[in-house]
């Protein structure tokens, strides 16, 4: 099974998911008119594009502090704690690129390549010119025995580094990974 199996592949998939969520919320409010008005207001705010962090009033400094805590746990090898804190940040602010990337690293470190790949794809959706996301995604594909997909990621990382995105270290890593791959299958 491929790492990306089951993920949305088109705008129509995303729209269907969004419509299903909106329908679920409408049924929830219809069946439970006793829900606190504040809950309904919060849900409506999120449907309109506010993050949960915005709805509950967390500011950037507070999100950064939670992110730093998750990053520290990751640095010292406490992967489960890192995943807990980084998941919280991703829940509170689904567009927080750093949390998506670090949660991907934590999942990859613990061998959860499918989850890691999903985090890296979300990260790359927000910053498609960051070669580090492609490198990590390629490593996940490689670990999942998908060398052709890995090759595409490593090639993209090298290309982006050649265009001035990323570091020499990232470019060298992409080159090493490409050199280590078997000949491309047809």
GROMACS .gro file of C-alpha atoms in nm:
model
  186
    1UNK     CA    1   0.000   0.000   0.000
    2UNK     CA    2   0.135   0.341  -0.096
    3UNK     CA    3   0.187   0.619   0.155
    4UNK     CA    4  -0.057   0.847  -0.025
    5UNK     CA    5  -0.337   0.595  -0.076
    6UNK     CA    6  -0.664   0.733   0.056
    7UNK     CA    7  -0.560   1.098   0.055
    8UNK     CA    8  -0.767   1.353  -0.140
    9UNK     CA    9  -0.656   1.367  -0.502
   10UNK     CA   10  -0.870   1.647  -0.637
   11UNK     CA   11  -1.049   1.966  -0.548
   12UNK     CA   12  -1.374   1.769  -0.571
   13UNK     CA   13  -1.250   1.534  -0.294
   14UNK     CA   14  -1.174   1.830  -0.069
   15UNK     CA   15  -1.508   1.994  -0.146
   16UNK     CA   16  -1.696   1.671  -0.066
   17UNK     CA   17  -1.516   1.649   0.267
   18UNK     CA   18  -1.593   2.012   0.346
   19UNK     CA   19  -1.960   1.967   0.257
   20UNK     CA   20  -1.979   1.655   0.474
   21UNK     CA   21  -1.834   1.847   0.768
   22UNK     CA   22  -2.077   2.134   0.718
   23UNK     CA   23  -2.365   1.885   0.703
   24UNK     CA   24  -2.244   1.712   1.018
   25UNK     CA   25  -2.234   2.041   1.207
   26UNK     CA   26  -2.580   2.142   1.081
   27UNK     CA   27  -2.725   1.808   1.200
   28UNK     CA   28  -2.545   1.841   1.532
   29UNK     CA   29  -2.698   2.183   1.601
   30UNK     CA   30  -3.040   2.067   1.481
   31UNK     CA   31  -3.043   1.757   1.703
   32UNK     CA   32  -2.897   1.932   2.005
   33UNK     CA   33  -3.054   2.278   2.036
   34UNK     CA   34  -2.939   2.281   2.398
   35UNK     CA   35  -2.572   2.321   2.301
   36UNK     CA   36  -2.423   2.638   2.444
   37UNK     CA   37  -2.442   2.934   2.202
   38UNK     CA   38  -2.068   2.982   2.253
   39UNK     CA   39  -2.003   2.635   2.107
   40UNK     CA   40  -2.212   2.710   1.799
   41UNK     CA   41  -2.038   3.047   1.758
   42UNK     CA   42  -1.697   2.879   1.782
   43UNK     CA   43  -1.791   2.619   1.520
   44UNK     CA   44  -1.923   2.886   1.285
   45UNK     CA   45  -1.604   3.089   1.330
   46UNK     CA   46  -1.396   2.786   1.234
   47UNK     CA   47  -1.617   2.714   0.932
   48UNK     CA   48  -1.554   3.075   0.829
   49UNK     CA   49  -1.177   3.021   0.846
   50UNK     CA   50  -1.067   3.102   1.198
   51UNK     CA   51  -0.831   2.856   1.360
   52UNK     CA   52  -0.918   2.699   1.695
   53UNK     CA   53  -0.634   2.908   1.843
   54UNK     CA   54  -0.804   3.226   1.722
   55UNK     CA   55  -1.141   3.112   1.854
   56UNK     CA   56  -1.007   3.055   2.205
   57UNK     CA   57  -0.789   3.366   2.198
   58UNK     CA   58  -0.436   3.223   2.186
   59UNK     CA   59  -0.182   3.465   2.044
   60UNK     CA   60   0.130   3.394   1.836
   61UNK     CA   61   0.359   3.397   2.142
   62UNK     CA   62   0.152   3.127   2.311
   63UNK     CA   63   0.150   2.910   1.998
   64UNK     CA   64   0.527   2.961   1.965
   65UNK     CA   65   0.575   2.851   2.327
   66UNK     CA   66   0.379   2.530   2.267
   67UNK     CA   67   0.575   2.470   1.948
   68UNK     CA   68   0.905   2.525   2.130
   69UNK     CA   69   0.805   2.272   2.394
   70UNK     CA   70   0.727   2.011   2.128
   71UNK     CA   71   1.054   2.089   1.954
   72UNK     CA   72   1.251   2.047   2.277
   73UNK     CA   73   1.093   1.707   2.340
   74UNK     CA   74   1.188   1.607   1.985
   75UNK     CA   75   1.547   1.727   2.033
   76UNK     CA   76   1.597   1.518   2.346
   77UNK     CA   77   1.442   1.208   2.192
   78UNK     CA   78   1.115   1.206   2.384
   79UNK     CA   79   0.921   1.137   2.067
   80UNK     CA   80   0.580   1.054   2.215
   81UNK     CA   81   0.575   1.375   2.419
   82UNK     CA   82   0.690   1.568   2.112
   83UNK     CA   83   0.407   1.419   1.907
   84UNK     CA   84   0.153   1.513   2.174
   85UNK     CA   85   0.259   1.878   2.191
   86UNK     CA   86   0.313   1.916   1.817
   87UNK     CA   87  -0.026   1.754   1.747
   88UNK     CA   88  -0.182   2.006   1.983
   89UNK     CA   89  -0.019   2.294   1.793
   90UNK     CA   90  -0.137   2.147   1.460
   91UNK     CA   91  -0.489   2.118   1.599
   92UNK     CA   92  -0.489   2.472   1.733
   93UNK     CA   93  -0.334   2.619   1.418
   94UNK     CA   94  -0.357   2.382   1.119
   95UNK     CA   95  -0.156   2.627   0.905
   96UNK     CA   96   0.147   2.637   1.138
   97UNK     CA   97   0.417   2.516   0.900
   98UNK     CA   98   0.684   2.456   1.162
   99UNK     CA   99   0.454   2.232   1.367
  100UNK     CA  100   0.356   2.029   1.060
  101UNK     CA  101   0.721   1.976   0.967
  102UNK     CA  102   0.830   1.886   1.321
  103UNK     CA  103   0.534   1.653   1.370
  104UNK     CA  104   0.636   1.487   1.044
  105UNK     CA  105   0.989   1.443   1.179
  106UNK     CA  106   0.855   1.297   1.504
  107UNK     CA  107   0.630   1.052   1.319
  108UNK     CA  108   0.909   0.958   1.079
  109UNK     CA  109   1.146   0.902   1.373
  110UNK     CA  110   0.897   0.661   1.530
  111UNK     CA  111   0.846   0.472   1.202
  112UNK     CA  112   0.498   0.611   1.129
  113UNK     CA  113   0.580   0.687   0.766
  114UNK     CA  114   0.220   0.730   0.649
  115UNK     CA  115   0.145   0.993   0.914
  116UNK     CA  116   0.480   1.158   0.854
  117UNK     CA  117   0.410   1.175   0.480
  118UNK     CA  118   0.073   1.338   0.546
  119UNK     CA  119   0.238   1.603   0.765
  120UNK     CA  120   0.507   1.672   0.503
  121UNK     CA  121   0.244   1.703   0.229
  122UNK     CA  122   0.049   1.952   0.439
  123UNK     CA  123   0.377   2.136   0.506
  124UNK     CA  124   0.461   2.144   0.135
  125UNK     CA  125   0.110   2.265   0.051
  126UNK     CA  126   0.195   2.573   0.257
  127UNK     CA  127   0.556   2.609   0.135
  128UNK     CA  128   0.614   2.422  -0.191
  129UNK     CA  129   0.964   2.569  -0.234
  130UNK     CA  130   1.114   2.420   0.083
  131UNK     CA  131   1.349   2.135  -0.015
  132UNK     CA  132   1.356   1.996   0.340
  133UNK     CA  133   0.993   1.887   0.308
  134UNK     CA  134   1.069   1.702  -0.016
  135UNK     CA  135   1.375   1.537   0.139
  136UNK     CA  136   1.181   1.408   0.438
  137UNK     CA  137   0.889   1.297   0.218
  138UNK     CA  138   1.134   1.115  -0.009
  139UNK     CA  139   1.284   0.938   0.293
  140UNK     CA  140   0.935   0.822   0.392
  141UNK     CA  141   0.870   0.689   0.043
  142UNK     CA  142   1.203   0.509   0.051
  143UNK     CA  143   1.125   0.353   0.390
  144UNK     CA  144   0.791   0.237   0.246
  145UNK     CA  145   0.963   0.072  -0.054
  146UNK     CA  146   0.840   0.332  -0.304
  147UNK     CA  147   1.169   0.427  -0.476
  148UNK     CA  148   1.015   0.596  -0.780
  149UNK     CA  149   0.816   0.836  -0.562
  150UNK     CA  150   1.125   0.890  -0.347
  151UNK     CA  151   1.326   0.975  -0.658
  152UNK     CA  152   1.077   1.244  -0.758
  153UNK     CA  153   1.100   1.402  -0.414
  154UNK     CA  154   1.481   1.398  -0.409
  155UNK     CA  155   1.494   1.540  -0.763
  156UNK     CA  156   1.258   1.821  -0.662
  157UNK     CA  157   1.465   1.897  -0.353
  158UNK     CA  158   1.782   1.917  -0.563
  159UNK     CA  159   1.607   2.134  -0.822
  160UNK     CA  160   1.482   2.376  -0.556
  161UNK     CA  161   1.827   2.397  -0.399
  162UNK     CA  162   1.967   2.479  -0.744
  163UNK     CA  163   1.715   2.765  -0.768
  164UNK     CA  164   1.837   2.919  -0.443
  165UNK     CA  165   1.594   2.754  -0.201
  166UNK     CA  166   1.755   2.554   0.075
  167UNK     CA  167   2.113   2.495   0.173
  168UNK     CA  168   2.417   2.327   0.023
  169UNK     CA  169   2.370   2.057   0.287
  170UNK     CA  170   2.016   1.990   0.159
  171UNK     CA  171   2.138   1.978  -0.203
  172UNK     CA  172   2.416   1.736  -0.109
  173UNK     CA  173   2.170   1.516   0.080
  174UNK     CA  174   1.939   1.507  -0.223
  175UNK     CA  175   2.231   1.409  -0.447
  176UNK     CA  176   2.343   1.133  -0.207
  177UNK     CA  177   1.991   0.993  -0.183
  178UNK     CA  178   1.949   0.994  -0.562
  179UNK     CA  179   2.284   0.820  -0.608
  180UNK     CA  180   2.181   0.549  -0.360
  181UNK     CA  181   1.853   0.469  -0.538
  182UNK     CA  182   1.828   0.172  -0.774
  183UNK     CA  183   1.789   0.242  -1.145
  184UNK     CA  184   1.447   0.387  -1.219
  185UNK     CA  185   1.184   0.125  -1.299
  186UNK     CA  186   0.964   0.167  -1.602
   0.00000   0.00000   0.00000
